[in-house]
Amino acid sequence: MKLSAYRIAANKLRTTPILSIEAESSTVKTFTFRDQRCARAEPGQFLMLWIPSVDEIPLSILHAEENGMVSVAVQEVGEATSALHNKTIGELIGIRGPFGNSFTPKNGRILMVSGGTGVVPTLFLAERLASKTAKLVFAIGAKRKEELLFMNRIKRTLGGEETQVIATTEDGSYGIKGLVTKPLQKLLEREKFDMIYTCGPEQMMRKVFDLAEKCEVALEASLERLMRCAIGLCGSCVVGRFRVCKDGPVFTAKQLRQVKAEFGVSKRDFSGRKIPL
Ligand SMILES: Cc1cc2nc3c(=O)[nH]c(=O)nc-3n(C[C@H](O)[C@H](O)[C@H](O)COP(=O)(O)OP(=O)(O)OC[C@H]3O[C@@H](n4cnc5c(N)ncnc54)[C@H](O)[C@@H]3O)c2cc1C
Ligand code: FES
């Protein structure tokens, strides 16, 4: 496979110090650093963050500014993310990227649906689109109130008249009790949307996809798979005929129809074996 000059440059590892660390919940922290390449990223793109002597992990870009500042929000789930959470301001990390495609920006009536850290790319997109859309509804779900990430920032972003935030928690500690997909059926029956953007647990996105298909609304979903190379070489991120790192991570409904047997159903483990989600 021939790599373009852009890809070769993006793939070069850059070391940079962590400039700030913010706790968003008991398990999620936002890390900000300077990286001129990732500062030009579009919502939906991801980077590879190297934690020296530990591992390198894929992370969606939360925020990117022209002045070079870039942020990611990271949930502590295992060895690499714990090591990153233990880092302090000034310590060095490595960055490759930005990688992958991005959401296609639309200005009409928009619905965004996020769960867990899936809010990272949709919030980045909402911040870029909010002032341009005819209507923007942001649906966000979590197990409990404490895990609803960036609520103040989402409310600030969606300050206009034609905007709405719908929050759900599984234990009912905030917003509507239940899964984030619960209020969507009625919403989609009642209102016409031009585009749904979604990111979160894949079973949630599959439900959103099925609803979008039923209501004939265009959709883009950002998928997560195990990633190693991030440039389409190793094959660890395959879903059907697609490599999520290179063909995605954002997929259209048309592409998702081609991988319906796997989307929301199974993924590959570190040995390449297909396992249930
Ligand atoms: C495109 C993309 C964007 C992502 N964005 C975010 C984000 O914004 N915030 C966030 O907190 N997490 C994000 N993730 C998930 C994050 O990469 C994993 O949580 C992280 O790699 C886990 O590493 P670990 O060593 O701490 O955990 P491990 O102990 O290795 O594994 C814990 C869990 O993370 C999954 N995982 C492990 N390694 C990878 C890998 N290389 N690629 C994908 N999943 C992996 C495993 O399936 C397992 O379920 C994203 C993943 C992808 C593919
Ligand atoms: S991570 Fe290697 S092909 Fe996608």
PDB file of N, CA, C and O in Angstrom, residues 103 109-126 135-143 147-151 154-155 157-158 162-169 174-176 178-188 190-191 193 195-201 204-205 207-208 211 219-220:
ATOM      1  N   PHE A 103     -16.591  13.521  10.512  1.00  0.00           N
ATOM      2  CA  PHE A 103     -18.019  13.639  10.228  1.00  0.00           C
ATOM      3  C   PHE A 103     -18.202  14.626   9.066  1.00  0.00           C
ATOM      4  O   PHE A 103     -17.454  15.600   8.937  1.00  0.00           O
ATOM      5  N   ARG A 109     -31.312  20.269  10.102  1.00  0.00           N
ATOM      6  CA  ARG A 109     -31.854  19.850  11.408  1.00  0.00           C
ATOM      7  C   ARG A 109     -31.073  18.609  11.842  1.00  0.00           C
ATOM      8  O   ARG A 109     -31.158  17.559  11.211  1.00  0.00           O
ATOM      9  N   ILE A 110     -30.317  18.785  12.948  1.00  0.00           N
ATOM     10  CA  ILE A 110     -29.313  17.787  13.330  1.00  0.00           C
ATOM     11  C   ILE A 110     -29.653  17.147  14.672  1.00  0.00           C
ATOM     12  O   ILE A 110     -30.005  17.835  15.633  1.00  0.00           O
ATOM     13  N   LEU A 111     -29.480  15.815  14.729  1.00  0.00           N
ATOM     14  CA  LEU A 111     -29.608  15.080  15.994  1.00  0.00           C
ATOM     15  C   LEU A 111     -28.279  14.396  16.278  1.00  0.00           C
ATOM     16  O   LEU A 111     -27.757  13.689  15.410  1.00  0.00           O
ATOM     17  N   MET A 112     -27.730  14.625  17.475  1.00  0.00           N
ATOM     18  CA  MET A 112     -26.495  13.938  17.880  1.00  0.00           C
ATOM     19  C   MET A 112     -26.828  13.015  19.037  1.00  0.00           C
ATOM     20  O   MET A 112     -27.542  13.413  19.968  1.00  0.00           O
ATOM     21  N   VAL A 113     -26.309  11.789  18.979  1.00  0.00           N
ATOM     22  CA  VAL A 113     -26.608  10.803  20.033  1.00  0.00           C
ATOM     23  C   VAL A 113     -25.300  10.214  20.542  1.00  0.00           C
ATOM     24  O   VAL A 113     -24.549   9.610  19.768  1.00  0.00           O
ATOM     25  N   SER A 114     -25.017  10.404  21.847  1.00  0.00           N
ATOM     26  CA  SER A 114     -23.749   9.936  22.402  1.00  0.00           C
ATOM     27  C   SER A 114     -23.957   9.151  23.678  1.00  0.00           C
ATOM     28  O   SER A 114     -24.871   9.436  24.451  1.00  0.00           O
ATOM     29  N   GLY A 115     -23.045   8.205  23.897  1.00  0.00           N
ATOM     30  CA  GLY A 115     -23.020   7.475  25.161  1.00  0.00           C
ATOM     31  C   GLY A 115     -21.588   7.374  25.639  1.00  0.00           C
ATOM     32  O   GLY A 115     -20.673   7.212  24.826  1.00  0.00           O
ATOM     33  N   GLY A 116     -21.356   7.499  26.954  1.00  0.00           N
ATOM     34  CA  GLY A 116     -20.012   7.375  27.532  1.00  0.00           C
ATOM     35  C   GLY A 116     -19.031   8.352  26.908  1.00  0.00           C
ATOM     36  O   GLY A 116     -19.366   9.506  26.636  1.00  0.00           O
ATOM     37  N   THR A 117     -17.799   7.866  26.626  1.00  0.00           N
ATOM     38  CA  THR A 117     -16.794   8.764  26.024  1.00  0.00           C
ATOM     39  C   THR A 117     -17.078   9.006  24.537  1.00  0.00           C
ATOM     40  O   THR A 117     -16.345   9.759  23.891  1.00  0.00           O
ATOM     41  N   GLY A 118     -18.133   8.424  24.012  1.00  0.00           N
ATOM     42  CA  GLY A 118     -18.582   8.729  22.646  1.00  0.00           C
ATOM     43  C   GLY A 118     -18.970  10.189  22.499  1.00  0.00           C
ATOM     44  O   GLY A 118     -19.098  10.701  21.383  1.00  0.00           O
ATOM     45  N   VAL A 119     -19.143  10.884  23.621  1.00  0.00           N
ATOM     46  CA  VAL A 119     -19.472  12.314  23.579  1.00  0.00           C
ATOM     47  C   VAL A 119     -18.279  13.135  23.072  1.00  0.00           C
ATOM     48  O   VAL A 119     -18.453  14.266  22.609  1.00  0.00           O
ATOM     49  N   VAL A 120     -17.073  12.563  23.122  1.00  0.00           N
ATOM     50  CA  VAL A 120     -15.870  13.342  22.750  1.00  0.00           C
ATOM     51  C   VAL A 120     -15.953  13.870  21.308  1.00  0.00           C
ATOM     52  O   VAL A 120     -15.921  15.082  21.089  1.00  0.00           O
ATOM     53  N   PRO A 121     -16.105  12.999  20.297  1.00  0.00           N
ATOM     54  CA  PRO A 121     -16.153  13.563  18.925  1.00  0.00           C
ATOM     55  C   PRO A 121     -17.446  14.303  18.621  1.00  0.00           C
ATOM     56  O   PRO A 121     -17.439  15.242  17.817  1.00  0.00           O
ATOM     57  N   THR A 122     -18.574  13.916  19.249  1.00  0.00           N
ATOM     58  CA  THR A 122     -19.826  14.619  18.928  1.00  0.00           C
ATOM     59  C   THR A 122     -19.823  16.026  19.541  1.00  0.00           C
ATOM     60  O   THR A 122     -20.346  16.964  18.938  1.00  0.00           O
ATOM     61  N   LEU A 123     -19.210  16.182  20.717  1.00  0.00           N
ATOM     62  CA  LEU A 123     -19.122  17.524  21.310  1.00  0.00           C
ATOM     63  C   LEU A 123     -18.221  18.422  20.453  1.00  0.00           C
ATOM     64  O   LEU A 123     -18.546  19.594  20.203  1.00  0.00           O
ATOM     65  N   PHE A 124     -17.107  17.867  19.995  1.00  0.00           N
ATOM     66  CA  PHE A 124     -16.208  18.622  19.094  1.00  0.00           C
ATOM     67  C   PHE A 124     -17.006  19.081  17.867  1.00  0.00           C
ATOM     68  O   PHE A 124     -16.956  20.253  17.455  1.00  0.00           O
ATOM     69  N   LEU A 125     -17.816  18.179  17.310  1.00  0.00           N
ATOM     70  CA  LEU A 125     -18.630  18.514  16.134  1.00  0.00           C
ATOM     71  C   LEU A 125     -19.697  19.554  16.485  1.00  0.00           C
ATOM     72  O   LEU A 125     -19.902  20.522  15.746  1.00  0.00           O
ATOM     73  N   ALA A 126     -20.365  19.362  17.634  1.00  0.00           N
ATOM     74  CA  ALA A 126     -21.422  20.311  18.048  1.00  0.00           C
ATOM     75  C   ALA A 126     -20.843  21.714  18.196  1.00  0.00           C
ATOM     76  O   ALA A 126     -21.458  22.702  17.792  1.00  0.00           O
ATOM     77  N   LYS A 135     -31.430  23.446  13.445  1.00  0.00           N
ATOM     78  CA  LYS A 135     -31.889  22.890  14.733  1.00  0.00           C
ATOM     79  C   LYS A 135     -30.824  21.897  15.186  1.00  0.00           C
ATOM     80  O   LYS A 135     -30.262  21.173  14.363  1.00  0.00           O
ATOM     81  N   LEU A 136     -30.534  21.868  16.487  1.00  0.00           N
ATOM     82  CA  LEU A 136     -29.547  20.918  16.999  1.00  0.00           C
ATOM     83  C   LEU A 136     -30.048  20.300  18.294  1.00  0.00           C
ATOM     84  O   LEU A 136     -30.240  20.990  19.295  1.00  0.00           O
ATOM     85  N   VAL A 137     -30.288  18.988  18.259  1.00  0.00           N
ATOM     86  CA  VAL A 137     -30.686  18.249  19.474  1.00  0.00           C
ATOM     87  C   VAL A 137     -29.525  17.344  19.844  1.00  0.00           C
ATOM     88  O   VAL A 137     -29.026  16.588  19.003  1.00  0.00           O
ATOM     89  N   PHE A 138     -29.096  17.437  21.105  1.00  0.00           N
ATOM     90  CA  PHE A 138     -27.950  16.650  21.571  1.00  0.00           C
ATOM     91  C   PHE A 138     -28.445  15.675  22.630  1.00  0.00           C
ATOM     92  O   PHE A 138     -28.804  16.077  23.737  1.00  0.00           O
ATOM     93  N   ALA A 139     -28.512  14.384  22.287  1.00  0.00           N
ATOM     94  CA  ALA A 139     -28.952  13.365  23.246  1.00  0.00           C
ATOM     95  C   ALA A 139     -27.726  12.678  23.825  1.00  0.00           C
ATOM     96  O   ALA A 139     -26.830  12.266  23.089  1.00  0.00           O
ATOM     97  N   ILE A 140     -27.681  12.597  25.158  1.00  0.00           N
ATOM     98  CA  ILE A 140     -26.512  12.008  25.822  1.00  0.00           C
ATOM     99  C   ILE A 140     -26.970  11.055  26.920  1.00  0.00           C
ATOM    100  O   ILE A 140     -27.880  11.380  27.686  1.00  0.00           O
ATOM    101  N   GLY A 141     -26.351   9.887  26.964  1.00  0.00           N
ATOM    102  CA  GLY A 141     -26.744   8.894  27.965  1.00  0.00           C
ATOM    103  C   GLY A 141     -25.558   8.382  28.749  1.00  0.00           C
ATOM    104  O   GLY A 141     -24.430   8.384  28.275  1.00  0.00           O
ATOM    105  N   ALA A 142     -25.860   7.948  29.997  1.00  0.00           N
ATOM    106  CA  ALA A 142     -24.830   7.344  30.849  1.00  0.00           C
ATOM    107  C   ALA A 142     -25.529   6.448  31.858  1.00  0.00           C
ATOM    108  O   ALA A 142     -26.757   6.456  31.973  1.00  0.00           O
ATOM    109  N   LYS A 143     -24.718   5.667  32.596  1.00  0.00           N
ATOM    110  CA  LYS A 143     -25.318   4.791  33.619  1.00  0.00           C
ATOM    111  C   LYS A 143     -25.898   5.629  34.762  1.00  0.00           C
ATOM    112  O   LYS A 143     -26.973   5.382  35.256  1.00  0.00           O
ATOM    113  N   GLU A 147     -21.568  10.105  35.511  1.00  0.00           N
ATOM    114  CA  GLU A 147     -20.899   9.679  34.276  1.00  0.00           C
ATOM    115  C   GLU A 147     -21.378  10.445  33.033  1.00  0.00           C
ATOM    116  O   GLU A 147     -20.923  10.170  31.927  1.00  0.00           O
ATOM    117  N   LEU A 148     -22.316  11.377  33.220  1.00  0.00           N
ATOM    118  CA  LEU A 148     -22.739  12.229  32.093  1.00  0.00           C
ATOM    119  C   LEU A 148     -21.645  13.279  31.901  1.00  0.00           C
ATOM    120  O   LEU A 148     -21.511  14.203  32.695  1.00  0.00           O
ATOM    121  N   LEU A 149     -20.856  13.125  30.859  1.00  0.00           N
ATOM    122  CA  LEU A 149     -19.667  13.974  30.704  1.00  0.00           C
ATOM    123  C   LEU A 149     -19.987  15.303  30.023  1.00  0.00           C
ATOM    124  O   LEU A 149     -20.840  15.364  29.144  1.00  0.00           O
ATOM    125  N   PHE A 150     -19.266  16.329  30.417  1.00  0.00           N
ATOM    126  CA  PHE A 150     -19.272  17.651  29.755  1.00  0.00           C
ATOM    127  C   PHE A 150     -20.651  18.317  29.696  1.00  0.00           C
ATOM    128  O   PHE A 150     -20.938  19.070  28.756  1.00  0.00           O
ATOM    129  N   MET A 151     -21.507  18.067  30.680  1.00  0.00           N
ATOM    130  CA  MET A 151     -22.875  18.605  30.621  1.00  0.00           C
ATOM    131  C   MET A 151     -22.885  20.138  30.559  1.00  0.00           C
ATOM    132  O   MET A 151     -23.649  20.721  29.786  1.00  0.00           O
ATOM    133  N   ILE A 154     -21.788  21.233  27.128  1.00  0.00           N
ATOM    134  CA  ILE A 154     -22.821  20.937  26.120  1.00  0.00           C
ATOM    135  C   ILE A 154     -23.925  21.993  26.221  1.00  0.00           C
ATOM    136  O   ILE A 154     -24.348  22.560  25.213  1.00  0.00           O
ATOM    137  N   LYS A 155     -24.358  22.303  27.457  1.00  0.00           N
ATOM    138  CA  LYS A 155     -25.436  23.300  27.636  1.00  0.00           C
ATOM    139  C   LYS A 155     -24.986  24.671  27.135  1.00  0.00           C
ATOM    140  O   LYS A 155     -25.757  25.408  26.538  1.00  0.00           O
ATOM    141  N   THR A 157     -22.750  25.212  24.776  1.00  0.00           N
ATOM    142  CA  THR A 157     -22.662  25.138  23.307  1.00  0.00           C
ATOM    143  C   THR A 157     -24.039  25.236  22.669  1.00  0.00           C
ATOM    144  O   THR A 157     -24.219  25.844  21.627  1.00  0.00           O
ATOM    145  N   LEU A 158     -25.031  24.616  23.337  1.00  0.00           N
ATOM    146  CA  LEU A 158     -26.375  24.579  22.775  1.00  0.00           C
ATOM    147  C   LEU A 158     -27.252  25.654  23.407  1.00  0.00           C
ATOM    148  O   LEU A 158     -28.370  25.393  23.834  1.00  0.00           O
ATOM    149  N   GLU A 162     -33.059  27.207  18.869  1.00  0.00           N
ATOM    150  CA  GLU A 162     -33.343  25.966  18.139  1.00  0.00           C
ATOM    151  C   GLU A 162     -32.402  24.841  18.575  1.00  0.00           C
ATOM    152  O   GLU A 162     -31.889  24.092  17.755  1.00  0.00           O
ATOM    153  N   THR A 163     -32.183  24.742  19.873  1.00  0.00           N
ATOM    154  CA  THR A 163     -31.314  23.678  20.382  1.00  0.00           C
ATOM    155  C   THR A 163     -31.976  23.008  21.582  1.00  0.00           C
ATOM    156  O   THR A 163     -32.828  23.602  22.259  1.00  0.00           O
ATOM    157  N   GLN A 164     -31.585  21.767  21.839  1.00  0.00           N
ATOM    158  CA  GLN A 164     -32.170  21.030  22.960  1.00  0.00           C
ATOM    159  C   GLN A 164     -31.181  19.964  23.428  1.00  0.00           C
ATOM    160  O   GLN A 164     -30.545  19.305  22.587  1.00  0.00           O
ATOM    161  N   VAL A 165     -31.062  19.799  24.750  1.00  0.00           N
ATOM    162  CA  VAL A 165     -30.241  18.719  25.295  1.00  0.00           C
ATOM    163  C   VAL A 165     -31.180  17.694  25.915  1.00  0.00           C
ATOM    164  O   VAL A 165     -32.063  18.059  26.706  1.00  0.00           O
ATOM    165  N   ILE A 166     -31.012  16.429  25.544  1.00  0.00           N
ATOM    166  CA  ILE A 166     -31.801  15.352  26.155  1.00  0.00           C
ATOM    167  C   ILE A 166     -30.817  14.442  26.888  1.00  0.00           C
ATOM    168  O   ILE A 166     -29.950  13.825  26.257  1.00  0.00           O
ATOM    169  N   ALA A 167     -30.920  14.388  28.218  1.00  0.00           N
ATOM    170  CA  ALA A 167     -30.005  13.549  28.988  1.00  0.00           C
ATOM    171  C   ALA A 167     -30.775  12.360  29.561  1.00  0.00           C
ATOM    172  O   ALA A 167     -31.912  12.507  30.013  1.00  0.00           O
ATOM    173  N   THR A 168     -30.142  11.188  29.535  1.00  0.00           N
ATOM    174  CA  THR A 168     -30.760  10.005  30.154  1.00  0.00           C
ATOM    175  C   THR A 168     -29.732   9.329  31.050  1.00  0.00           C
ATOM    176  O   THR A 168     -28.527   9.360  30.760  1.00  0.00           O
ATOM    177  N   THR A 169     -30.230   8.723  32.138  1.00  0.00           N
ATOM    178  CA  THR A 169     -29.353   7.895  32.983  1.00  0.00           C
ATOM    179  C   THR A 169     -30.081   6.573  33.252  1.00  0.00           C
ATOM    180  O   THR A 169     -31.301   6.549  33.411  1.00  0.00           O
ATOM    181  N   TYR A 174     -30.503  11.373  36.840  1.00  0.00           N
ATOM    182  CA  TYR A 174     -30.577  12.663  36.124  1.00  0.00           C
ATOM    183  C   TYR A 174     -31.335  12.442  34.819  1.00  0.00           C
ATOM    184  O   TYR A 174     -31.205  11.399  34.177  1.00  0.00           O
ATOM    185  N   GLY A 175     -32.143  13.394  34.458  1.00  0.00           N
ATOM    186  CA  GLY A 175     -32.850  13.337  33.166  1.00  0.00           C
ATOM    187  C   GLY A 175     -33.852  12.199  33.094  1.00  0.00           C
ATOM    188  O   GLY A 175     -34.421  11.775  34.100  1.00  0.00           O
ATOM    189  N   ILE A 176     -34.019  11.673  31.877  1.00  0.00           N
ATOM    190  CA  ILE A 176     -34.975  10.582  31.652  1.00  0.00           C
ATOM    191  C   ILE A 176     -34.341   9.266  32.099  1.00  0.00           C
ATOM    192  O   ILE A 176     -33.165   9.006  31.800  1.00  0.00           O
ATOM    193  N   GLY A 178     -33.449   5.523  31.846  1.00  0.00           N
ATOM    194  CA  GLY A 178     -33.373   4.502  30.791  1.00  0.00           C
ATOM    195  C   GLY A 178     -32.217   4.766  29.854  1.00  0.00           C
ATOM    196  O   GLY A 178     -31.371   5.616  30.114  1.00  0.00           O
ATOM    197  N   LEU A 179     -32.201   4.022  28.765  1.00  0.00           N
ATOM    198  CA  LEU A 179     -31.128   4.176  27.778  1.00  0.00           C
ATOM    199  C   LEU A 179     -31.391   5.404  26.910  1.00  0.00           C
ATOM    200  O   LEU A 179     -32.543   5.818  26.734  1.00  0.00           O
ATOM    201  N   VAL A 180     -30.331   5.949  26.335  1.00  0.00           N
ATOM    202  CA  VAL A 180     -30.465   7.176  25.528  1.00  0.00           C
ATOM    203  C   VAL A 180     -31.333   6.942  24.294  1.00  0.00           C
ATOM    204  O   VAL A 180     -31.946   7.872  23.754  1.00  0.00           O
ATOM    205  N   THR A 181     -31.431   5.687  23.864  1.00  0.00           N
ATOM    206  CA  THR A 181     -32.251   5.381  22.688  1.00  0.00           C
ATOM    207  C   THR A 181     -33.749   5.462  23.003  1.00  0.00           C
ATOM    208  O   THR A 181     -34.568   5.576  22.094  1.00  0.00           O
ATOM    209  N   LYS A 182     -34.110   5.425  24.317  1.00  0.00           N
ATOM    210  CA  LYS A 182     -35.528   5.409  24.713  1.00  0.00           C
ATOM    211  C   LYS A 182     -36.320   6.612  24.172  1.00  0.00           C
ATOM    212  O   LYS A 182     -37.358   6.415  23.532  1.00  0.00           O
ATOM    213  N   PRO A 183     -35.867   7.854  24.405  1.00  0.00           N
ATOM    214  CA  PRO A 183     -36.677   8.984  23.914  1.00  0.00           C
ATOM    215  C   PRO A 183     -36.564   9.219  22.400  1.00  0.00           C
ATOM    216  O   PRO A 183     -37.306  10.040  21.858  1.00  0.00           O
ATOM    217  N   LEU A 184     -35.669   8.503  21.736  1.00  0.00           N
ATOM    218  CA  LEU A 184     -35.398   8.817  20.331  1.00  0.00           C
ATOM    219  C   LEU A 184     -36.518   8.418  19.385  1.00  0.00           C
ATOM    220  O   LEU A 184     -36.821   9.115  18.425  1.00  0.00           O
ATOM    221  N   GLN A 185     -37.141   7.250  19.677  1.00  0.00           N
ATOM    222  CA  GLN A 185     -38.183   6.769  18.770  1.00  0.00           C
ATOM    223  C   GLN A 185     -39.281   7.817  18.605  1.00  0.00           C
ATOM    224  O   GLN A 185     -39.635   8.191  17.492  1.00  0.00           O
ATOM    225  N   LYS A 186     -39.781   8.306  19.778  1.00  0.00           N
ATOM    226  CA  LYS A 186     -40.859   9.308  19.724  1.00  0.00           C
ATOM    227  C   LYS A 186     -40.373  10.580  19.031  1.00  0.00           C
ATOM    228  O   LYS A 186     -41.099  11.185  18.240  1.00  0.00           O
ATOM    229  N   LEU A 187     -39.148  10.988  19.372  1.00  0.00           N
ATOM    230  CA  LEU A 187     -38.587  12.212  18.781  1.00  0.00           C
ATOM    231  C   LEU A 187     -38.531  12.093  17.256  1.00  0.00           C
ATOM    232  O   LEU A 187     -38.923  13.014  16.540  1.00  0.00           O
ATOM    233  N   LEU A 188     -38.065  10.940  16.779  1.00  0.00           N
ATOM    234  CA  LEU A 188     -37.926  10.756  15.332  1.00  0.00           C
ATOM    235  C   LEU A 188     -39.280  10.616  14.639  1.00  0.00           C
ATOM    236  O   LEU A 188     -39.410  10.930  13.458  1.00  0.00           O
ATOM    237  N   ARG A 190     -41.891  12.302  15.703  1.00  0.00           N
ATOM    238  CA  ARG A 190     -42.502  13.628  15.815  1.00  0.00           C
ATOM    239  C   ARG A 190     -41.828  14.656  14.920  1.00  0.00           C
ATOM    240  O   ARG A 190     -42.471  15.520  14.358  1.00  0.00           O
ATOM    241  N   GLU A 191     -40.496  14.571  14.820  1.00  0.00           N
ATOM    242  CA  GLU A 191     -39.738  15.630  14.139  1.00  0.00           C
ATOM    243  C   GLU A 191     -38.904  15.080  12.994  1.00  0.00           C
ATOM    244  O   GLU A 191     -38.438  13.942  13.058  1.00  0.00           O
ATOM    245  N   PHE A 193     -35.501  15.133  10.898  1.00  0.00           N
ATOM    246  CA  PHE A 193     -34.086  15.540  10.972  1.00  0.00           C
ATOM    247  C   PHE A 193     -33.404  15.274   9.635  1.00  0.00           C
ATOM    248  O   PHE A 193     -33.788  14.367   8.895  1.00  0.00           O
ATOM    249  N   MET A 195     -29.968  14.868   9.553  1.00  0.00           N
ATOM    250  CA  MET A 195     -28.779  14.041   9.790  1.00  0.00           C
ATOM    251  C   MET A 195     -28.707  13.637  11.268  1.00  0.00           C
ATOM    252  O   MET A 195     -28.987  14.456  12.144  1.00  0.00           O
ATOM    253  N   ILE A 196     -28.317  12.380  11.508  1.00  0.00           N
ATOM    254  CA  ILE A 196     -28.014  11.920  12.869  1.00  0.00           C
ATOM    255  C   ILE A 196     -26.520  11.588  12.905  1.00  0.00           C
ATOM    256  O   ILE A 196     -26.026  10.871  12.035  1.00  0.00           O
ATOM    257  N   TYR A 197     -25.828  12.131  13.919  1.00  0.00           N
ATOM    258  CA  TYR A 197     -24.437  11.755  14.157  1.00  0.00           C
ATOM    259  C   TYR A 197     -24.407  10.986  15.468  1.00  0.00           C
ATOM    260  O   TYR A 197     -25.002  11.447  16.459  1.00  0.00           O
ATOM    261  N   THR A 198     -23.728   9.845  15.501  1.00  0.00           N
ATOM    262  CA  THR A 198     -23.712   9.097  16.746  1.00  0.00           C
ATOM    263  C   THR A 198     -22.334   8.513  17.052  1.00  0.00           C
ATOM    264  O   THR A 198     -21.584   8.144  16.145  1.00  0.00           O
ATOM    265  N   CYS A 199     -22.022   8.444  18.352  1.00  0.00           N
ATOM    266  CA  CYS A 199     -20.795   7.797  18.824  1.00  0.00           C
ATOM    267  C   CYS A 199     -21.034   7.317  20.245  1.00  0.00           C
ATOM    268  O   CYS A 199     -21.597   8.036  21.073  1.00  0.00           O
ATOM    269  N   GLY A 200     -20.621   6.078  20.520  1.00  0.00           N
ATOM    270  CA  GLY A 200     -20.806   5.521  21.861  1.00  0.00           C
ATOM    271  C   GLY A 200     -20.718   4.018  21.796  1.00  0.00           C
ATOM    272  O   GLY A 200     -20.207   3.459  20.815  1.00  0.00           O
ATOM    273  N   PRO A 201     -21.242   3.323  22.821  1.00  0.00           N
ATOM    274  CA  PRO A 201     -21.219   1.854  22.792  1.00  0.00           C
ATOM    275  C   PRO A 201     -21.888   1.355  21.500  1.00  0.00           C
ATOM    276  O   PRO A 201     -22.901   1.915  21.068  1.00  0.00           O
ATOM    277  N   MET A 204     -25.582   0.566  21.315  1.00  0.00           N
ATOM    278  CA  MET A 204     -26.394   1.797  21.290  1.00  0.00           C
ATOM    279  C   MET A 204     -26.458   2.354  19.866  1.00  0.00           C
ATOM    280  O   MET A 204     -27.532   2.676  19.356  1.00  0.00           O
ATOM    281  N   MET A 205     -25.297   2.407  19.206  1.00  0.00           N
ATOM    282  CA  MET A 205     -25.272   2.966  17.847  1.00  0.00           C
ATOM    283  C   MET A 205     -26.074   2.094  16.887  1.00  0.00           C
ATOM    284  O   MET A 205     -26.689   2.598  15.961  1.00  0.00           O
ATOM    285  N   LYS A 207     -28.795   0.475  17.637  1.00  0.00           N
ATOM    286  CA  LYS A 207     -30.215   0.832  17.832  1.00  0.00           C
ATOM    287  C   LYS A 207     -30.532   2.155  17.136  1.00  0.00           C
ATOM    288  O   LYS A 207     -31.587   2.312  16.533  1.00  0.00           O
ATOM    289  N   VAL A 208     -29.611   3.110  17.250  1.00  0.00           N
ATOM    290  CA  VAL A 208     -29.823   4.411  16.600  1.00  0.00           C
ATOM    291  C   VAL A 208     -29.866   4.222  15.082  1.00  0.00           C
ATOM    292  O   VAL A 208     -30.725   4.797  14.397  1.00  0.00           O
ATOM    293  N   LEU A 211     -33.214   2.727  14.068  1.00  0.00           N
ATOM    294  CA  LEU A 211     -34.270   3.757  14.109  1.00  0.00           C
ATOM    295  C   LEU A 211     -34.149   4.703  12.912  1.00  0.00           C
ATOM    296  O   LEU A 211     -35.151   5.078  12.295  1.00  0.00           O
ATOM    297  N   LEU A 219     -27.517   9.030   8.449  1.00  0.00           N
ATOM    298  CA  LEU A 219     -26.786   8.825   9.703  1.00  0.00           C
ATOM    299  C   LEU A 219     -25.301   8.640   9.439  1.00  0.00           C
ATOM    300  O   LEU A 219     -24.910   8.094   8.411  1.00  0.00           O
ATOM    301  N   GLU A 220     -24.500   9.127  10.386  1.00  0.00           N
ATOM    302  CA  GLU A 220     -23.072   8.805  10.412  1.00  0.00           C
ATOM    303  C   GLU A 220     -22.721   8.349  11.817  1.00  0.00           C
ATOM    304  O   GLU A 220     -23.137   8.982  12.797  1.00  0.00           O
TER     305      GLU A 220
END
